[in-house]
Each structure stands twice: as C-alpha cells, then as structure tokens.
Coordinates of N, CA, C and O in Angstrom, one line a residue:
X1 N 0.8 -1.2 0.0 CA 0.0 0.0 0.0 C 0.9 1.2 0.0 O 1.9 1.3 0.7
X2 N 0.5 2.2 -0.8 CA 1.2 3.5 -0.8 C 0.3 4.6 -0.2 O -0.8 4.8 -0.6
X3 N 0.9 5.4 0.7 CA 0.2 6.5 1.3 C 0.8 7.7 0.7 O 2.0 7.9 0.8
X4 N 0.0 8.6 0.2 CA 0.5 9.9 -0.4 C 0.1 11.0 0.6 O -1.0 11.2 1.0
X5 N 1.1 11.8 0.9 CA 1.0 12.9 1.9 C 0.8 14.2 1.2 O 1.2 14.4 0.0
X6 N 0.2 15.2 1.9 CA -0.1 16.5 1.3 C 1.2 17.3 0.9 O 1.1 18.2 0.0
X7 N 2.4 16.9 1.4 CA 3.6 17.6 1.0 C 4.2 17.1 -0.3 O 5.3 17.4 -0.7
X8 N 3.5 16.1 -0.9 CA 4.0 15.5 -2.2 C 4.8 14.2 -2.0 O 5.2 13.6 -2.9
X9 N 5.2 13.9 -0.7 CA 5.9 12.7 -0.5 C 5.0 11.5 -0.3 O 3.8 11.7 -0.2
X10 N 5.5 10.3 -0.4 CA 4.7 9.1 -0.2 C 5.5 8.1 0.6 O 6.7 8.2 0.6
X11 N 4.8 7.1 1.1 CA 5.4 6.0 1.8 C 4.7 4.7 1.4 O 3.5 4.6 1.5
X12 N 5.5 3.7 1.0 CA 5.0 2.4 0.7 C 5.3 1.5 1.8 O 6.5 1.3 2.1
X13 N 4.3 0.9 2.4 CA 4.5 0.0 3.5 C 3.2 -0.7 3.8 O 2.2 -0.4 3.3
X14 N 3.3 -1.7 4.7 CA 2.1 -2.4 5.2 C 1.4 -1.4 6.1 O 2.0 -0.6 6.8
X15 N 0.1 -1.4 6.1 CA -0.7 -0.4 6.8 C -0.4 -0.4 8.3 O -0.4 0.6 8.9
X16 N -0.1 -1.6 8.9 CA 0.2 -1.6 10.3 C 1.5 -1.0 10.7 O 1.7 -0.7 11.9
X17 N 2.4 -0.7 9.8 CA 3.7 -0.2 10.1 C 3.8 1.3 9.8 O 4.8 1.9 10.1
X18 N 2.8 1.9 9.2 CA 2.9 3.4 8.9 C 2.7 4.1 10.2 O 1.8 4.0 11.0
X19 N 3.7 5.0 10.5 CA 3.7 5.7 11.8 C 3.7 7.3 11.6 O 3.9 8.0 12.5
X20 N 3.5 7.7 10.4 CA 3.5 9.1 10.1 C 2.4 9.9 10.9 O 1.3 9.3 11.1
X21 N 2.7 11.1 11.3 CA 1.8 11.9 12.1 C 0.5 12.3 11.3 O -0.5 12.6 11.9
X22 N 0.6 12.2 10.0 CA -0.5 12.6 9.2 C -1.6 11.6 9.0 O -2.6 11.8 8.3
X23 N -1.4 10.4 9.6 CA -2.4 9.3 9.4 C -3.4 9.4 10.5 O -3.1 9.6 11.7
X24 N -4.6 9.1 10.2 CA -5.7 9.2 11.1 C -5.5 8.1 12.2 O -5.3 6.9 11.9
X25 N -5.6 8.5 13.5 CA -5.4 7.6 14.6 C -6.6 6.8 14.9 O -6.6 5.6 15.3
X26 N -7.8 7.4 14.8 CA -9.1 6.8 15.2 C -10.2 7.5 14.4 O -10.1 8.7 14.1
X27 N -11.3 6.8 14.1 CA -12.5 7.4 13.5 C -13.7 6.6 13.9 O -13.6 5.5 14.3
X28 N -14.9 7.3 13.8 CA -16.1 6.6 14.1 C -17.3 7.2 13.3 O -17.3 8.4 13.0
X29 N -18.3 6.4 13.0 CA -19.5 6.8 12.4 C -20.6 6.2 13.4 O -20.6 5.0 13.5
X30 N -21.4 7.1 14.0 CA -22.3 6.6 15.0 C -23.7 7.2 14.9 O -23.8 8.3 14.4
X31 N -24.7 6.5 15.4 CA -26.1 7.0 15.5 C -26.2 7.8 16.8 O -25.8 7.3 17.9
X32 N -26.7 9.0 16.7 CA -26.8 9.9 17.9 C -28.2 10.2 18.3 O -28.4 11.0 19.2
X33 N -29.2 9.5 17.7 CA -30.6 9.7 18.2 C -31.1 8.4 18.7 O -30.8 7.3 18.3
X34 N -32.0 8.5 19.7 CA -32.6 7.3 20.3 C -31.5 6.4 21.0 O -30.7 6.9 21.8
X35 N -31.4 5.2 20.6 CA -30.4 4.3 21.2 C -29.1 4.5 20.4 O -29.0 4.2 19.3
X36 N -28.1 5.2 21.1 CA -26.8 5.5 20.5 C -26.0 4.3 20.2 O -25.9 3.4 21.1
X37 N -25.5 4.1 19.0 CA -24.7 3.0 18.7 C -23.7 3.3 17.6 O -23.9 4.2 16.8
X38 N -22.6 2.6 17.6 CA -21.5 2.7 16.6 C -21.9 1.9 15.4 O -22.1 0.7 15.5
X39 N -21.9 2.6 14.2 CA -22.1 1.9 13.0 C -20.8 1.2 12.5 O -20.8 0.1 12.1
X40 N -19.7 2.0 12.6 CA -18.4 1.5 12.2 C -17.4 2.4 12.8 O -17.6 3.5 13.1
X41 N -16.2 1.8 13.0 CA -15.1 2.6 13.7 C -13.8 1.9 13.5 O -13.7 0.7 13.2
X42 N -12.8 2.6 13.9 CA -11.4 2.0 14.0 C -10.8 2.9 15.1 O -10.7 4.1 15.1
X43 N -10.2 2.2 16.1 CA -9.5 2.8 17.2 C -10.4 3.5 18.2 O -9.9 4.3 19.1
X44 N -11.7 3.3 18.2 CA -12.7 3.9 19.1 C -13.2 2.7 20.0 O -13.7 1.7 19.4
X45 N -13.2 2.8 21.3 CA -13.7 1.8 22.2 C -15.2 1.8 22.4 O -15.9 0.8 22.3
X46 N -15.8 3.0 22.5 CA -17.2 3.1 22.8 C -17.6 4.6 22.7 O -16.8 5.5 22.6
X47 N -19.0 4.8 22.7 CA -19.6 6.1 22.7 C -20.5 6.1 23.9 O -21.2 5.2 24.3
X48 N -20.4 7.3 24.6 CA -21.3 7.5 25.8 C -22.3 8.6 25.4 O -21.9 9.6 25.0
X49 N -23.6 8.3 25.7 CA -24.6 9.3 25.5 C -24.8 10.1 26.8 O -25.2 9.5 27.8
X50 N -24.5 11.4 26.7 CA -24.6 12.2 27.9 C -25.9 13.0 28.0 O -26.0 13.8 28.9
X51 N -26.8 12.7 27.2 CA -28.1 13.4 27.1 C -28.2 14.1 25.8 O -27.3 13.9 24.9
X52 N -29.2 14.9 25.6 CA -29.5 15.5 24.3 C -28.3 16.2 23.7 O -27.7 17.1 24.3
X53 N -27.9 15.8 22.5 CA -26.8 16.4 21.8 C -25.4 16.4 22.4 O -24.6 17.2 22.0
X54 N -25.2 15.5 23.3 CA -23.8 15.5 24.0 C -23.4 14.0 24.0 O -24.1 13.1 24.5
X55 N -22.2 13.8 23.5 CA -21.6 12.4 23.4 C -20.1 12.4 23.8 O -19.4 13.3 23.5
X56 N -19.7 11.4 24.5 CA -18.3 11.1 24.7 C -17.8 10.1 23.7 O -18.4 9.0 23.6
X57 N -16.7 10.3 23.0 CA -16.1 9.3 22.2 C -14.9 8.8 23.0 O -14.0 9.6 23.4
X58 N -14.8 7.5 23.3 CA -13.8 6.9 24.1 C -12.9 6.1 23.3 O -13.3 5.2 22.5
X59 N -11.6 6.2 23.5 CA -10.6 5.5 22.7 C -9.3 5.2 23.6 O -9.2 5.8 24.7
X60 N -8.5 4.3 23.1 CA -7.2 4.1 23.9 C -6.4 5.4 23.8 O -6.7 6.3 23.0
X61 N -5.5 5.6 24.7 CA -4.8 6.8 24.9 C -4.2 7.3 23.6 O -3.5 6.6 22.8
X62 N -4.4 8.6 23.3 CA -3.7 9.3 22.1 C -2.3 9.7 22.5 O -1.6 10.3 21.7
X63 N -1.9 9.6 23.8 CA -0.6 10.0 24.2 C -0.8 11.3 25.0 O -0.1 11.5 26.0
X64 N -1.6 12.2 24.5 CA -1.9 13.4 25.2 C -3.2 14.0 24.6 O -3.7 13.4 23.7
X65 N -3.6 15.2 25.1 CA -4.8 15.8 24.6 C -4.5 16.8 23.4 O -5.4 17.6 23.1
X66 N -3.4 16.7 22.8 CA -3.1 17.6 21.7 C -3.3 17.0 20.3 O -2.6 17.2 19.4
X67 N -4.4 16.3 20.2 CA -4.8 15.7 18.9 C -5.8 16.7 18.2 O -6.4 17.6 18.8
X68 N -6.1 16.4 16.9 CA -7.0 17.2 16.2 C -8.3 16.4 15.9 O -8.2 15.2 15.6
X69 N -9.4 17.0 16.1 CA -10.7 16.3 15.8 C -11.4 17.0 14.6 O -11.5 18.2 14.6
X70 N -11.8 16.2 13.7 CA -12.5 16.7 12.5 C -13.8 15.9 12.4 O -13.8 14.7 12.8
X71 N -14.8 16.4 11.8 CA -16.0 15.7 11.7 C -17.1 16.3 10.9 O -17.0 17.4 10.4
X72 N -18.2 15.6 10.8 CA -19.4 16.0 10.1 C -20.6 15.3 10.7 O -20.5 14.4 11.5
X73 N -21.8 15.8 10.4 CA -23.0 15.2 10.8 C -24.1 15.5 9.8 O -23.9 16.3 8.9
X74 N -25.2 14.8 9.9 CA -26.3 14.9 9.0 C -26.9 16.3 9.2 O -27.3 16.6 10.3
X75 N -27.0 17.1 8.2 CA -27.7 18.4 8.3 C -29.2 18.2 8.2 O -29.7 17.7 7.2
X76 N -29.9 18.7 9.1 CA -31.4 18.6 9.1 C -31.9 19.8 8.4 O -31.4 20.9 8.6
X77 N -33.0 19.6 7.6 CA -33.5 20.8 6.9 C -34.2 21.8 7.7 O -34.4 22.9 7.3
X78 N -34.6 21.4 9.0 CA -35.4 22.4 9.8 C -34.5 23.4 10.5 O -34.9 24.4 11.0
X79 N -33.2 23.1 10.6 CA -32.3 24.1 11.2 C -30.8 23.7 10.8 O -30.6 22.7 10.3
X80 N -29.9 24.6 11.0 CA -28.5 24.4 10.7 C -27.8 24.1 11.9 O -27.4 25.0 12.7
X81 N -27.5 22.8 12.2 CA -26.8 22.4 13.4 C -25.3 22.5 13.2 O -24.8 22.2 12.2
X82 N -24.6 22.8 14.3 CA -23.2 22.8 14.3 C -22.7 21.9 15.4 O -23.4 21.6 16.3
X83 N -21.5 21.5 15.3 CA -20.9 20.6 16.3 C -19.6 21.2 16.8 O -19.0 22.1 16.2
X84 N -19.2 20.8 18.0 CA -17.9 21.2 18.6 C -17.5 20.3 19.7 O -18.2 19.4 20.1
X85 N -16.3 20.5 20.2 CA -15.7 19.7 21.3 C -15.8 20.5 22.5 O -15.9 21.7 22.5
X86 N -15.8 19.8 23.7 CA -16.0 20.4 25.0 C -14.7 20.3 25.7 O -14.2 19.2 26.0
X87 N -14.0 21.5 26.0 CA -12.7 21.5 26.7 C -12.7 20.8 28.0 O -11.7 20.2 28.4
X88 N -13.8 20.7 28.7 CA -13.8 20.1 30.1 C -13.7 18.6 29.9 O -13.5 17.9 30.9
X89 N -14.0 18.0 28.8 CA -13.9 16.6 28.6 C -13.1 16.3 27.3 O -13.5 15.5 26.4
X90 N -11.9 16.9 27.1 CA -11.1 16.7 26.0 C -9.7 16.2 26.5 O -8.9 17.0 26.9
X91 N -9.6 14.8 26.7 CA -8.4 14.2 27.3 C -7.8 13.3 26.3 O -8.2 13.1 25.2
X92 N -6.7 12.6 26.8 CA -6.0 11.6 26.0 C -6.9 10.4 25.7 O -6.6 9.7 24.7
X93 N -8.0 10.2 26.4 CA -8.8 9.0 26.3 C -10.2 9.2 25.9 O -11.0 8.3 25.7
X94 N -10.7 10.5 25.9 CA -12.1 10.8 25.6 C -12.2 12.2 25.0 O -11.4 13.1 25.3
X95 N -13.2 12.3 24.2 CA -13.5 13.6 23.6 C -15.0 13.8 23.6 O -15.7 13.0 23.1
X96 N -15.5 14.9 24.3 CA -16.9 15.2 24.3 C -17.2 16.0 23.1 O -16.6 17.0 22.9
X97 N -18.3 15.6 22.4 CA -18.8 16.3 21.2 C -20.2 16.7 21.5 O -21.0 16.0 22.0
X98 N -20.5 18.0 21.2 CA -21.9 18.4 21.3 C -22.4 18.9 20.0 O -21.7 19.5 19.1
X99 N -23.7 18.7 19.7 CA -24.4 19.2 18.5 C -25.3 20.3 19.0 O -26.1 20.1 19.9
X100 N -25.2 21.5 18.4 CA -26.0 22.7 18.8 C -26.9 23.2 17.7 O -26.6 23.1 16.5
X101 N -28.0 23.8 18.1 CA -28.8 24.6 17.2 C -28.4 26.0 17.3 O -28.7 26.7 18.3
X102 N -27.7 26.6 16.3 CA -27.2 28.0 16.5 C -28.3 29.0 16.5 O -28.0 30.2 16.8
X103 N -29.5 28.7 16.2 CA -30.6 29.6 16.2 C -31.1 29.9 17.6 O -31.9 30.8 17.9
X104 N -30.5 29.2 18.6 CA -30.9 29.4 20.0 C -29.7 30.0 20.7 O -28.5 29.8 20.4
X105 N -29.9 30.7 21.8 CA -28.9 31.4 22.6 C -28.0 30.3 23.3 O -28.5 29.4 23.8
X106 N -26.7 30.5 23.3 CA -25.8 29.6 23.9 C -26.1 29.5 25.4 O -26.5 30.5 26.1
X107 N -26.1 28.3 25.9 CA -26.3 28.0 27.3 C -27.7 28.3 27.7 O -28.0 28.5 28.9
X108 N -28.7 28.2 26.8 CA -30.1 28.5 27.1 C -30.8 27.3 27.6 O -31.9 27.4 28.1
X109 N -30.1 26.1 27.6 CA -30.7 24.9 28.1 C -31.4 24.1 27.1 O -31.8 23.0 27.3
X110 N -31.7 24.7 25.9 CA -32.5 24.0 24.9 C -31.8 24.0 23.6 O -32.4 23.6 22.6
X111 N -30.5 24.4 23.5 CA -29.9 24.5 22.2 C -29.3 23.2 21.7 O -29.0 23.1 20.6
X112 N -29.0 22.2 22.6 CA -28.4 20.9 22.1 C -29.5 20.1 21.4 O -30.6 20.0 21.8
X113 N -29.0 19.4 20.3 CA -29.9 18.6 19.5 C -29.3 17.3 19.2 O -28.1 17.2 18.9
X114 N -30.0 16.2 19.3 CA -29.5 14.9 18.9 C -29.4 14.9 17.3 O -30.1 15.7 16.7
X115 N -28.5 14.0 16.8 CA -28.4 13.9 15.4 C -28.3 12.5 15.0 O -27.7 11.7 15.8
X116 N -28.8 12.1 13.9 CA -28.8 10.7 13.5 C -27.6 10.1 12.9 O -27.4 8.9 12.9
X117 N -26.7 10.9 12.4 CA -25.4 10.4 11.9 C -24.3 11.4 12.2 O -24.3 12.5 11.7
X118 N -23.3 10.9 13.0 CA -22.2 11.8 13.4 C -20.9 11.0 13.0 O -20.8 9.8 13.3
X119 N -20.0 11.7 12.3 CA -18.8 11.0 11.8 C -17.6 11.9 12.3 O -17.6 13.1 12.1
X120 N -16.6 11.3 13.0 CA -15.5 12.0 13.6 C -14.2 11.2 13.2 O -14.2 10.0 13.2
X121 N -13.1 12.0 13.1 CA -11.8 11.4 12.9 C -10.8 12.1 13.8 O -11.0 13.3 14.0
X122 N -9.8 11.4 14.3 CA -8.9 12.0 15.2 C -7.5 11.8 14.7 O -7.1 10.7 14.3
X123 N -6.7 12.9 14.7 CA -5.3 12.8 14.2 C -4.4 13.3 15.3 O -4.7 14.2 16.0
X124 N -3.2 12.6 15.4 CA -2.2 13.0 16.4 C -1.0 13.6 15.7 O -0.9 13.5 14.5

C-alpha cells in the first residue's frame, strides 16, 4: 500500500507499520438519536450518550490531549446544526462532542440537539 501525503511525499509499507503523524489515529460513524450505537469505527472503544446532543467518544490513549478532531453530521432541513468539542472533557482517552442549534442562545438549556449520523476522525 502507498500512502500519499499533502507535501508531495509518499510512503509504501504495510498499513500496520505506517507511523506518520498525518495518518488518522481513530475514526467513528455513529447513531446519535434514540439508542446511540456505533455503525463502524477504528480505534474507538465506545460512545457515551450524555443526554441531548452530547456524546463522549472513548478510545485508547492518544498519548496526550493535543490531537485534532474533525467531523461532520447529517444536516437537518429544519435548522442548521453545528458541532464542537468540549474542553472540560477533551483528554487523551475521551473527547466530548456536542451538537448545537445555532438559532438558540448559547447555554439557554435547549440548544443541544441529537443527530442521527455523526462522523468523527482523530489525528495525532
């Protein structure tokens, strides 16, 4: 397998031996409405449902909390939801993600919304 990096270089190796920092460390696609469950993942141990629009993604240690989280979710036609991470639960072994309705005031108690498809990737 050959991995091509953004700087124009590449590395040919077995997938298990690639150690470049630009390779995704973990990823997950999960259901965030009703009974929360993982559809598919790699490097993620579990998902915790913390209540409406709040989830913890749990994984083996990233080494520290200086990883990058990227993601997407299903956009609902009734509003434009946004997602973000929560600094109080952003550690080497868990990342809290919240889905918000930006049409509501922050911290109003009703701005978080469940979402049916959430996809996240973690890079170290």
